[in-house]
Amino acid sequence: MWPFAPPTHTHVARRKQAARDEALRAVRRRPFPPDAYPAEVYLRATAREIVERIYKRDWTASDVLEAYIARATLAQDITNCLTEVMFCEARAQAKALDAEFASTGRLRGPLHGVPVSFKDVFDVQGHDTTMGFSSRAHQPRFEDAKVVALVREAGGIPIAKTNVAQLVFFFECVNPVWGRSLNPYTRAYTCGGTSGGEAALLAMDGVPLGWGTDIGGSLRIPASFCGIYSLKPGYGRISLTGSPGTFDGLEAIRTVAGPMGRSVDDVELGARLVFGKQGTEYDPAPLPYRDPDMPNRLRFGFYISDNYVKPSPASQRAVLEAVDALRRAGHECIEFTVPQAHRAMEIFIGLTAADGYKTLTADLGSDPVEPGVSSLLLGPWLYGWVRNSVAWVMSKFFKDEKLAGTMRAASHKTVHEFHKLVQERDSYGRMFYREVWDKHGFDGIVAPVLALPALPHGSNQYLSALACATLLYNVVDSPVGVLPVTRVRATSDAATTEWTDPRVGPGHGSPVLEGLLYGKPDERGVGRGGFYDAEKMAGLPVGVQVVGRRWEEEKVIEMMKVVDRALGPRGFGPLAWSEQRK
């Protein structure tokens, strides 16, 4: 390395990881307080319960914090989910909160003493916001993001930031600075992305409440993969001040921030804290949390395939189990067809790729590009005639019009073409509302999160188009919650000829993608050789999306509660990971 030359990504990664690991070693040298309750007592509590126990003087913020620090350290050992570690500052804040409460008898706010973590796109004063880029390392931020500041004001204690996907734009959680994060239930599979580190930490009870962001599924996919809860609000409900993104400046598809937790109640607690809180910023909309009037009997729409790609048996079963539970609870559930999901995919890809991904890759520098990212970037980097030739082959020889359309959409756009595509986005949104919400009068929609449960590491380079299932609701800007429903079953969730043969059964979409997912049938008719393998995936969580109309985030949360209650206890929530391992 030449003198005075900037450090390579390897040197940056070593320095950043060494600093994090030293902070973790210091924790391991400090024993858990001998006079405290067993750690599991604190870990079993929701965020709301933690605040209640502190108020009753059963617990202190300091004792709660030590339990979660110990578990966050274990989560890092198993999943590599942490980036910036803030344990020293957290201990000082917990001590100050305990002293304040002892003196005044008043809680700081609704998160008093609750450990909280943030996806590594939220600025925290004194710490880097690398977002997985070596070029952003060693540049500590001067002030907290608005969401972080609101958490502190409410008495929440930031303890760590969590890992993200490279470019913050694909659903495997890996980048050159922090490496790969793993699924806490099966380490051969991804925890999802781009808020994957956050989901892994929450799944292992490293914090009761966390924060992520979403532009195409980044709050929802990791939540489903790791068996937790999340809320993707529509744009304008939560401030993004101090939350840099790789699509800053793109207004055609907007990034949103949202809460992640181990229960619907904690997701609600996070939403109540931040909705409509403007401060001195011009965002978000001045719309505080509004408690909705809910009818006793709700009308849900549902589908088990959007016809872009047929979801796996496990993903379809999750929707059907939720629907059966809702019907038993007295609610109405009506199956419907998603209108032109492939068009939403083309609009999303067309808008995000319009500048050839120059904005997305602006901070990439000399960082090596992950294979999953390379496949995403490929479309606009190809000559037009090459891209169109590939699309023609997809259509002519593979009979795959859906992937062909997606390939054609991934191109540079002129300003005029971009404006026309924004018009198409608006037209699609109006059509979706007319054909779904207005036509059927639904209160909400229950839908698959993704065609598969958690994916094997490295598979995103072939399967990134699966995100059509989630990005649809970014295109129409609907609020969406995710909650866990079930786990993959080795035998009954196997892919049969209904999945391996596009001529059998409804709901088929892209033949190329479905071939990659389900492979070829063996002598028993079970799909082999695809990325979906129910035997290997057994035990992995599977969730559903609960979708609402625009500006009805609070109703989505209430509908999540309805679905959660209808399903009943099923092995998710605080300490679910520990119980699953017994």
Coordinates of C-alpha atoms in Angstrom, one line a residue:
M1 CA 0.0 0.0 0.0
W2 CA 1.5 3.4 -1.0
P3 CA 2.2 6.0 1.7
F4 CA -0.8 8.4 2.2
A5 CA -3.0 6.2 0.0
P6 CA -6.6 5.8 1.4
P7 CA -7.2 2.5 3.2
T8 CA -8.7 -0.3 1.1
H9 CA -12.0 -1.8 2.1
T10 CA -10.1 -4.7 3.7
H11 CA -8.2 -2.4 6.0
V12 CA -11.4 -0.5 6.8
A13 CA -13.3 -3.6 7.6
R14 CA -10.6 -4.9 9.9
R15 CA -10.5 -1.7 11.8
K16 CA -14.2 -1.4 12.2
Q17 CA -14.7 -5.0 13.2
A18 CA -11.8 -4.8 15.6
A19 CA -13.4 -1.8 17.4
R20 CA -16.7 -3.6 17.6
D21 CA -15.1 -6.8 18.9
E22 CA -13.2 -5.0 21.6
A23 CA -16.4 -3.4 22.9
L24 CA -17.9 -6.9 23.0
R25 CA -14.9 -8.3 24.8
A26 CA -15.3 -5.7 27.5
V27 CA -18.8 -6.9 28.1
R28 CA -17.8 -10.5 28.4
R29 CA -15.4 -9.6 31.1
R30 CA -18.2 -8.0 33.2
P31 CA -20.4 -10.5 35.0
F32 CA -24.2 -10.2 35.1
P33 CA -25.3 -8.4 38.4
P34 CA -25.6 -11.1 41.1
D35 CA -28.5 -9.4 42.8
A36 CA -30.6 -9.1 39.6
Y37 CA -33.4 -11.4 38.5
P38 CA -32.3 -14.2 36.1
A39 CA -31.7 -12.7 32.7
E40 CA -34.7 -14.6 31.1
V41 CA -37.1 -12.7 33.3
Y42 CA -36.1 -9.4 31.6
L43 CA -35.9 -11.0 28.1
R44 CA -39.4 -12.4 28.3
A45 CA -40.9 -8.9 28.8
T46 CA -42.2 -6.7 26.1
A47 CA -41.1 -3.1 25.9
R48 CA -44.3 -2.0 27.5
E49 CA -43.9 -4.5 30.3
I50 CA -40.3 -3.3 30.9
V51 CA -41.5 0.2 31.5
E52 CA -44.3 -1.0 33.8
R53 CA -41.9 -3.0 35.9
I54 CA -39.5 -0.1 36.2
Y55 CA -42.4 2.2 37.2
K56 CA -43.4 -0.3 40.0
R57 CA -39.8 -0.3 41.1
D58 CA -39.5 -4.1 40.5
W59 CA -36.7 -3.5 38.1
T60 CA -34.1 -0.9 37.3
A61 CA -33.1 0.3 33.9
S62 CA -29.5 -0.8 34.6
D63 CA -30.5 -4.4 35.4
V64 CA -32.7 -4.6 32.4
L65 CA -29.9 -3.2 30.2
E66 CA -27.3 -5.8 31.4
A67 CA -29.7 -8.6 30.4
Y68 CA -30.1 -7.3 26.9
I69 CA -26.4 -6.5 26.5
A70 CA -25.6 -10.1 27.4
R71 CA -28.1 -11.4 24.9
A72 CA -27.1 -8.9 22.2
T73 CA -23.5 -10.2 22.6
L74 CA -24.7 -13.8 22.1
A75 CA -26.7 -12.7 19.1
Q76 CA -23.6 -11.2 17.5
D77 CA -21.6 -14.4 18.2
I78 CA -24.3 -16.5 16.4
T79 CA -25.5 -14.2 13.6
N80 CA -23.0 -11.4 13.1
C81 CA -25.8 -8.8 13.4
L82 CA -24.1 -5.8 15.0
T83 CA -22.2 -3.0 13.5
E84 CA -21.7 0.0 16.0
V85 CA -21.7 -1.1 19.6
M86 CA -22.8 1.6 22.2
F87 CA -22.8 -0.4 25.4
C88 CA -20.7 2.1 27.4
E89 CA -23.0 5.0 26.5
A90 CA -26.0 2.9 27.2
R91 CA -24.8 2.0 30.7
A92 CA -24.3 5.7 31.5
Q93 CA -27.8 6.5 30.2
A94 CA -29.4 3.7 32.2
K95 CA -27.6 4.9 35.3
A96 CA -28.9 8.4 34.8
L97 CA -32.4 7.2 34.2
D98 CA -32.3 5.2 37.4
A99 CA -31.1 8.3 39.4
E100 CA -33.7 10.5 37.8
F101 CA -36.5 8.1 38.6
A102 CA -35.3 7.6 42.2
S103 CA -35.2 11.4 42.6
T104 CA -38.5 12.4 40.9
G105 CA -40.6 9.3 40.9
R106 CA -41.5 10.1 37.3
L107 CA -40.6 8.2 34.1
R108 CA -38.7 10.0 31.4
G109 CA -41.3 8.8 28.8
P110 CA -43.1 5.8 27.3
L111 CA -39.7 4.0 26.6
H112 CA -38.1 4.6 30.0
G113 CA -35.3 2.0 30.3
V114 CA -36.1 0.1 27.1
P115 CA -33.0 -1.0 25.2
V116 CA -33.4 -0.1 21.5
S117 CA -31.3 -0.7 18.3
F118 CA -31.2 0.9 14.9
K119 CA -30.5 -0.3 11.4
D120 CA -27.1 1.2 10.3
V121 CA -28.8 3.9 8.2
F122 CA -29.9 6.0 11.2
D123 CA -27.3 8.6 12.5
V124 CA -26.3 8.2 16.1
Q125 CA -24.2 11.0 17.5
G126 CA -20.5 10.0 17.9
H127 CA -20.8 6.9 15.7
D128 CA -20.4 6.1 12.0
T129 CA -23.3 5.4 9.6
T130 CA -21.4 3.2 7.2
M131 CA -24.4 1.5 5.6
G132 CA -21.9 -1.2 4.7
F133 CA -19.7 1.2 2.6
S134 CA -16.0 1.4 3.5
S135 CA -16.0 5.0 2.0
R136 CA -18.4 6.1 4.9
A137 CA -16.2 4.6 7.7
H138 CA -14.5 6.8 10.4
Q139 CA -16.9 9.7 9.9
P140 CA -18.8 9.9 13.2
R141 CA -22.1 11.7 13.0
F142 CA -22.6 15.0 14.8
E143 CA -26.2 14.5 15.9
D144 CA -28.9 11.9 16.2
A145 CA -31.4 11.1 13.5
K146 CA -34.9 12.4 14.4
V147 CA -36.1 8.9 15.2
V148 CA -33.1 8.3 17.5
A149 CA -33.6 11.6 19.2
L150 CA -37.3 10.8 19.8
V151 CA -36.3 7.4 21.3
R152 CA -33.9 9.1 23.7
E153 CA -36.4 11.8 24.7
A154 CA -38.9 9.0 25.6
G155 CA -36.3 7.2 27.8
G156 CA -35.2 4.6 25.3
I157 CA -31.6 3.5 25.5
P158 CA -29.8 3.0 22.1
I159 CA -27.4 0.0 22.5
A160 CA -26.3 -0.8 19.0
K161 CA -26.7 -0.4 15.3
T162 CA -27.2 -3.4 13.0
N163 CA -26.0 -4.8 9.8
V164 CA -27.5 -4.1 6.3
A165 CA -27.3 -5.5 2.8
Q166 CA -24.8 -4.0 0.4
L167 CA -26.2 -0.8 -1.2
V168 CA -29.1 -1.3 1.2
F169 CA -31.0 -2.7 -1.8
F170 CA -31.2 -6.5 -1.8
F171 CA -32.5 -9.1 0.6
E172 CA -29.4 -10.8 1.8
C173 CA -27.6 -9.1 4.7
V174 CA -24.0 -8.9 3.6
N175 CA -21.5 -6.2 2.8
P176 CA -17.7 -5.8 2.6
V177 CA -17.3 -3.9 5.9
W178 CA -19.3 -6.0 8.3
G179 CA -19.6 -9.3 6.5
R180 CA -22.6 -11.6 6.4
S181 CA -25.4 -11.8 8.9
L182 CA -27.0 -15.2 9.5
N183 CA -30.5 -16.4 10.3
P184 CA -30.7 -17.2 14.0
Y185 CA -32.8 -20.4 13.4
T186 CA -30.7 -21.9 10.6
R187 CA -27.3 -20.3 10.0
A188 CA -27.1 -21.7 6.4
Y189 CA -29.9 -19.3 5.5
T190 CA -30.1 -15.5 5.4
C191 CA -31.8 -13.3 7.9
G192 CA -33.1 -11.2 5.1
G193 CA -32.5 -7.6 4.0
T194 CA -32.0 -4.9 4.0
S195 CA -32.9 -4.6 7.7
G196 CA -31.6 -8.1 8.3
G197 CA -29.2 -7.4 11.2
E198 CA -32.1 -5.7 13.1
A199 CA -34.4 -8.7 12.6
A200 CA -31.8 -11.2 13.7
L201 CA -31.0 -9.2 16.9
L202 CA -34.7 -8.9 17.7
A203 CA -35.3 -12.6 17.0
M204 CA -32.6 -13.5 19.5
D205 CA -34.0 -11.1 22.2
G206 CA -31.1 -8.7 21.9
V207 CA -33.5 -5.8 22.2
P208 CA -37.2 -5.5 22.7
L209 CA -37.6 -2.8 20.0
G210 CA -35.8 -1.8 16.8
W211 CA -36.0 0.4 13.8
G212 CA -35.5 -0.3 10.1
T213 CA -36.3 1.1 6.7
D214 CA -38.1 -0.1 3.6
I215 CA -38.1 0.7 -0.1
G216 CA -39.0 -2.6 -1.6
G217 CA -39.5 -5.0 1.4
S218 CA -36.7 -4.3 3.7
L219 CA -38.8 -4.2 6.9
R220 CA -41.0 -7.0 5.9
I221 CA -38.8 -9.7 4.4
P222 CA -36.4 -9.9 7.4
A223 CA -39.3 -9.9 9.8
S224 CA -40.8 -12.9 8.1
F225 CA -37.5 -14.7 7.7
C226 CA -36.7 -14.3 11.5
G227 CA -40.2 -14.6 13.0
I228 CA -40.7 -11.1 14.3
Y229 CA -43.2 -8.2 13.7
S230 CA -42.8 -5.0 11.7
L231 CA -44.7 -2.1 10.2
K232 CA -43.9 -0.5 6.9
P233 CA -45.9 2.8 7.0
G234 CA -46.8 4.8 4.0
Y235 CA -44.5 7.7 3.1
G236 CA -44.9 10.8 5.3
R237 CA -45.7 9.3 8.7
I238 CA -42.2 9.1 10.2
S239 CA -39.3 11.5 9.8
L240 CA -36.3 10.4 7.8
T241 CA -34.1 13.3 8.9
G242 CA -30.7 12.0 9.8
S243 CA -31.4 8.7 8.0
P244 CA -29.3 8.7 4.9
G245 CA -30.1 6.2 2.1
T246 CA -28.7 5.0 -1.1
F247 CA -31.7 6.4 -3.0
D248 CA -31.6 9.9 -1.6
G249 CA -33.2 12.2 -4.2
L250 CA -35.5 9.5 -5.7
E251 CA -39.0 10.6 -5.0
A252 CA -40.7 8.2 -7.5
I253 CA -40.4 5.3 -4.9
R254 CA -39.9 6.6 -1.4
T255 CA -37.9 5.0 1.4
V256 CA -39.8 4.8 4.7
A257 CA -38.8 4.1 8.3
G258 CA -40.7 1.8 10.6
P259 CA -40.6 -0.1 13.9
M260 CA -39.7 -3.7 14.4
G261 CA -40.5 -5.8 17.5
R262 CA -41.3 -9.1 19.1
S263 CA -45.0 -8.3 19.5
V264 CA -47.7 -6.1 17.9
D265 CA -47.9 -4.1 21.1
D266 CA -44.3 -3.1 20.8
V267 CA -44.7 -2.1 17.1
E268 CA -47.6 0.0 18.2
L269 CA -45.6 1.6 21.0
G270 CA -42.9 2.5 18.5
A271 CA -45.4 4.0 16.0
R272 CA -47.2 6.0 18.7
L273 CA -43.8 7.5 19.6
V274 CA -42.9 8.8 16.2
F275 CA -46.0 9.3 14.0
G276 CA -46.3 13.0 13.0
K277 CA -43.4 14.2 15.2
Q278 CA -42.0 17.1 13.1
G279 CA -39.8 19.1 15.5
T280 CA -38.1 21.7 13.3
E281 CA -38.2 19.5 10.2
Y282 CA -40.7 19.9 7.3
D283 CA -41.3 16.1 7.3
P284 CA -43.2 14.1 8.2
A285 CA -46.9 15.0 7.8
P286 CA -48.3 16.6 11.0
L287 CA -50.5 13.5 11.6
P288 CA -50.1 12.0 15.1
Y289 CA -51.2 8.6 16.1
R290 CA -55.0 8.2 15.7
D291 CA -56.8 5.4 17.5
P292 CA -59.2 3.9 14.8
D293 CA -62.8 2.9 15.4
M294 CA -62.7 -0.8 14.5
P295 CA -65.9 -2.8 13.5
N296 CA -66.5 -6.0 15.3
R297 CA -66.5 -7.9 12.0
L298 CA -63.8 -7.1 9.5
R299 CA -63.7 -7.8 5.8
F300 CA -60.4 -9.2 4.6
G301 CA -59.2 -9.9 1.1
F302 CA -56.5 -12.5 0.6
Y303 CA -54.5 -14.2 -2.1
I304 CA -52.0 -17.1 -2.1
S305 CA -50.3 -16.1 -5.3
D306 CA -49.8 -12.7 -7.1
N307 CA -49.2 -14.7 -10.3
Y308 CA -45.7 -13.3 -10.8
V309 CA -44.2 -16.4 -9.1
K310 CA -46.1 -19.1 -7.3
P311 CA -45.3 -19.0 -3.5
S312 CA -44.0 -22.2 -1.8
P313 CA -46.3 -24.6 0.1
A314 CA -45.1 -23.1 3.4
S315 CA -45.8 -19.5 2.3
Q316 CA -49.3 -20.4 1.0
R317 CA -50.1 -22.3 4.1
A318 CA -49.2 -19.3 6.3
V319 CA -51.8 -17.2 4.5
L320 CA -54.5 -20.0 4.6
E321 CA -53.9 -20.6 8.3
A322 CA -54.3 -16.9 9.0
V323 CA -57.5 -16.8 6.9
D324 CA -58.9 -19.9 8.7
A325 CA -58.2 -18.4 12.1
L326 CA -59.9 -15.1 11.0
R327 CA -63.0 -17.0 9.8
R328 CA -63.2 -18.9 13.1
A329 CA -63.1 -15.6 14.9
G330 CA -66.1 -14.4 12.9
H331 CA -64.4 -12.2 10.2
E332 CA -65.1 -12.3 6.5
C333 CA -62.3 -13.4 4.2
I334 CA -62.6 -13.2 0.4
E335 CA -60.1 -14.4 -2.1
F336 CA -59.3 -12.1 -5.0
T337 CA -56.8 -11.7 -7.8
V338 CA -54.0 -9.1 -7.7
P339 CA -54.3 -6.9 -10.7
Q340 CA -51.2 -7.0 -12.9
A341 CA -48.5 -7.6 -10.3
H342 CA -45.9 -7.9 -13.0
R343 CA -46.7 -4.3 -14.1
A344 CA -45.9 -3.1 -10.5
M345 CA -42.6 -4.9 -10.8
E346 CA -41.7 -3.3 -14.1
I347 CA -42.6 0.2 -12.8
F348 CA -40.5 -0.3 -9.7
I349 CA -37.5 -1.6 -11.6
G350 CA -37.9 1.1 -14.3
L351 CA -38.0 3.9 -11.8
T352 CA -35.2 2.7 -9.5
A353 CA -32.9 1.9 -12.4
A354 CA -33.6 5.1 -14.4
D355 CA -30.2 6.7 -13.7
G356 CA -28.4 3.4 -14.3
Y357 CA -28.1 3.0 -10.6
K358 CA -25.6 5.8 -10.4
T359 CA -27.1 7.2 -7.2
L360 CA -27.4 3.8 -5.7
T361 CA -23.7 3.1 -6.3
A362 CA -22.3 6.6 -5.5
D363 CA -20.6 5.5 -2.3
L364 CA -19.4 2.1 -3.6
G365 CA -15.8 3.2 -4.3
S366 CA -13.4 0.3 -4.5
D367 CA -15.7 -2.1 -2.5
P368 CA -16.1 -5.5 -4.2
V369 CA -19.6 -6.0 -5.4
E370 CA -21.6 -9.0 -3.9
P371 CA -22.9 -11.4 -6.5
G372 CA -26.5 -10.7 -5.4
V373 CA -25.9 -7.0 -6.1
S374 CA -24.2 -7.6 -9.5
S375 CA -27.3 -9.3 -10.8
L376 CA -29.4 -6.4 -9.7
L377 CA -27.2 -3.8 -11.4
L378 CA -26.8 -5.8 -14.6
G379 CA -29.8 -4.6 -16.5
P380 CA -29.0 -0.9 -17.0
W381 CA -25.3 -1.7 -17.4
L382 CA -25.9 -3.8 -20.5
Y383 CA -26.1 -2.3 -24.0
G384 CA -29.7 -1.8 -25.0
W385 CA -29.5 -4.4 -27.8
V386 CA -28.0 -7.0 -25.4
R387 CA -30.7 -6.4 -22.8
N388 CA -33.4 -6.6 -25.4
S389 CA -31.9 -9.8 -26.8
V390 CA -31.9 -11.4 -23.4
A391 CA -35.5 -10.4 -22.9
W392 CA -36.4 -11.8 -26.3
V393 CA -34.7 -15.1 -25.4
M394 CA -36.6 -15.2 -22.1
S395 CA -39.9 -14.6 -24.0
K396 CA -39.3 -16.7 -27.1
F397 CA -37.6 -19.8 -25.8
F398 CA -38.4 -19.9 -22.0
K399 CA -42.0 -18.6 -22.5
D400 CA -41.3 -16.2 -19.6
E401 CA -43.0 -12.9 -20.4
K402 CA -42.8 -11.7 -16.7
L403 CA -39.0 -11.9 -16.5
A404 CA -38.7 -10.6 -20.0
G405 CA -40.7 -7.5 -19.0
T406 CA -38.6 -7.0 -15.9
M407 CA -35.4 -7.2 -18.0
R408 CA -36.7 -4.6 -20.5
A409 CA -37.7 -2.3 -17.6
A410 CA -34.1 -2.2 -16.2
S411 CA -32.7 0.5 -18.4
H412 CA -31.5 4.1 -18.4
K413 CA -34.3 6.5 -18.9
T414 CA -34.5 10.0 -20.4
V415 CA -36.2 12.6 -18.3
H416 CA -39.2 12.4 -20.5
E417 CA -39.3 8.6 -20.1
F418 CA -38.9 8.9 -16.4
H419 CA -41.8 11.3 -16.1
K420 CA -44.0 9.0 -18.2
L421 CA -43.1 6.1 -15.9
V422 CA -44.1 8.2 -12.8
Q423 CA -47.4 8.8 -14.6
E424 CA -47.7 5.0 -15.0
R425 CA -47.0 4.5 -11.3
D426 CA -49.9 6.9 -10.4
S427 CA -52.2 5.2 -13.0
Y428 CA -51.4 1.8 -11.6
G429 CA -52.0 3.0 -8.0
R430 CA -55.4 4.4 -9.0
M431 CA -56.3 1.1 -10.8
F432 CA -55.2 -0.9 -7.8
Y433 CA -57.4 1.1 -5.5
R434 CA -60.4 0.9 -7.9
E435 CA -60.0 -2.9 -8.6
V436 CA -59.2 -4.0 -5.0
W437 CA -60.2 -1.5 -2.3
D438 CA -63.2 0.1 -3.9
K439 CA -64.6 -2.9 -5.8
H440 CA -64.5 -5.3 -2.8
G441 CA -64.7 -2.9 0.2
F442 CA -61.9 -4.6 2.1
D443 CA -60.7 -3.4 5.5
G444 CA -57.4 -5.2 4.9
I445 CA -55.5 -7.7 2.8
V446 CA -53.7 -10.9 4.0
A447 CA -50.9 -11.9 1.6
P448 CA -47.7 -13.9 1.4
V449 CA -44.5 -12.0 2.3
L450 CA -42.3 -13.8 -0.2
A451 CA -42.5 -16.9 -2.3
L452 CA -40.0 -18.6 0.0
P453 CA -39.1 -18.7 3.7
A454 CA -35.5 -17.6 4.4
L455 CA -33.3 -18.1 1.4
P456 CA -29.9 -20.0 1.3
H457 CA -26.9 -17.7 1.3
G458 CA -25.9 -16.6 -2.1
S459 CA -29.3 -17.2 -3.8
N460 CA -30.3 -13.6 -4.1
Q461 CA -28.2 -13.3 -7.3
Y462 CA -30.8 -15.6 -9.0
L463 CA -33.9 -14.8 -7.0
S464 CA -34.0 -11.0 -6.5
A465 CA -37.2 -10.8 -8.6
L466 CA -39.1 -12.6 -5.8
A467 CA -39.3 -9.2 -4.1
C468 CA -42.3 -8.4 -6.4
A469 CA -44.5 -9.7 -3.6
T470 CA -43.4 -6.9 -1.3
L471 CA -42.4 -4.0 -3.6
L472 CA -46.0 -4.0 -5.0
Y473 CA -47.0 -2.1 -1.8
N474 CA -44.2 0.4 -2.2
V475 CA -45.4 1.2 -5.7
V476 CA -48.9 1.9 -4.4
D477 CA -47.6 3.3 -1.1
S478 CA -49.8 1.1 1.2
P479 CA -49.1 0.6 4.9
V480 CA -48.2 -3.0 5.6
G481 CA -47.5 -5.0 8.8
V482 CA -45.9 -8.4 9.0
L483 CA -46.4 -11.0 11.7
P484 CA -45.2 -14.6 12.1
V485 CA -47.7 -17.3 11.5
T486 CA -46.0 -20.7 11.3
R487 CA -42.8 -22.6 10.7
V488 CA -41.8 -24.8 7.7
R489 CA -42.7 -28.4 8.0
A490 CA -40.4 -30.9 6.5
T491 CA -42.9 -33.3 5.0
S492 CA -46.3 -31.5 4.5
D493 CA -44.6 -28.4 3.0
A494 CA -42.7 -30.3 0.3
A495 CA -43.1 -29.0 -3.2
T496 CA -45.2 -31.5 -5.3
T497 CA -46.0 -31.4 -9.0
E498 CA -48.4 -28.6 -8.3
W499 CA -45.3 -26.5 -7.9
T500 CA -42.8 -28.2 -10.2
D501 CA -45.1 -28.4 -13.2
P502 CA -46.5 -25.1 -14.5
R503 CA -49.4 -27.0 -16.2
V504 CA -50.7 -28.3 -12.8
G505 CA -52.6 -26.1 -10.4
P506 CA -53.3 -22.3 -10.3
G507 CA -51.1 -19.4 -9.3
H508 CA -48.1 -20.0 -11.6
G509 CA -46.0 -17.1 -12.9
S510 CA -42.5 -16.9 -14.1
P511 CA -41.4 -20.4 -15.3
V512 CA -37.7 -19.6 -15.0
L513 CA -38.1 -18.5 -11.4
E514 CA -40.3 -21.4 -10.5
G515 CA -37.8 -23.8 -12.0
L516 CA -35.1 -22.3 -9.8
L517 CA -37.3 -22.5 -6.7
Y518 CA -38.8 -25.9 -7.0
G519 CA -36.5 -27.9 -9.3
K520 CA -37.6 -31.2 -10.9
P521 CA -39.8 -33.9 -9.4
D522 CA -38.2 -37.0 -8.0
E523 CA -39.8 -40.5 -8.1
R524 CA -42.2 -39.5 -5.4
G525 CA -43.2 -36.3 -7.2
V526 CA -41.3 -34.0 -4.7
G527 CA -39.4 -31.2 -6.2
R528 CA -35.6 -31.6 -5.9
G529 CA -32.7 -29.4 -7.0
G530 CA -34.4 -26.1 -6.4
F531 CA -33.7 -23.5 -3.7
Y532 CA -36.9 -24.4 -1.8
D533 CA -36.2 -27.5 0.3
A534 CA -38.8 -28.1 3.1
E535 CA -36.6 -30.7 4.8
K536 CA -33.6 -28.3 5.1
M537 CA -35.8 -25.3 5.9
A538 CA -37.8 -27.1 8.6
G539 CA -38.4 -24.9 11.6
L540 CA -37.8 -21.6 9.7
P541 CA -40.5 -18.9 10.5
V542 CA -43.0 -17.9 7.9
G543 CA -45.1 -14.7 8.1
V544 CA -47.8 -12.9 6.3
Q545 CA -48.4 -9.3 5.2
V546 CA -51.4 -7.4 6.5
V547 CA -52.1 -4.6 4.1
G548 CA -54.2 -1.5 4.6
R549 CA -55.3 1.6 2.6
R550 CA -53.1 4.7 2.4
W551 CA -52.9 6.7 5.6
E552 CA -54.5 3.9 7.7
E553 CA -51.3 2.7 9.5
E554 CA -53.2 2.6 12.8
K555 CA -55.9 0.4 11.4
V556 CA -53.2 -1.9 10.0
I557 CA -51.8 -2.3 13.5
E558 CA -55.2 -3.1 14.9
M559 CA -55.7 -5.7 12.1
M560 CA -52.4 -7.2 13.0
K561 CA -53.7 -7.6 16.6
V562 CA -56.9 -9.2 15.3
V563 CA -54.9 -11.7 13.2
D564 CA -52.4 -12.3 16.1
R565 CA -55.3 -13.0 18.6
A566 CA -57.1 -15.3 16.1
L567 CA -54.0 -17.4 15.5
G568 CA -53.3 -17.7 19.3
P569 CA -50.1 -18.9 20.9
R570 CA -47.8 -20.5 18.3
G571 CA -44.3 -20.2 19.5
F572 CA -43.4 -16.6 18.6
G573 CA -42.6 -13.5 20.7
P574 CA -40.1 -12.9 23.4
L575 CA -37.8 -15.9 24.1
A576 CA -39.2 -17.8 21.0
W577 CA -35.6 -18.4 19.8
S578 CA -34.6 -19.9 23.2
E579 CA -37.7 -22.1 23.4
Q580 CA -37.2 -23.3 19.8
R581 CA -33.7 -24.5 20.7
K582 CA -34.8 -26.6 23.6

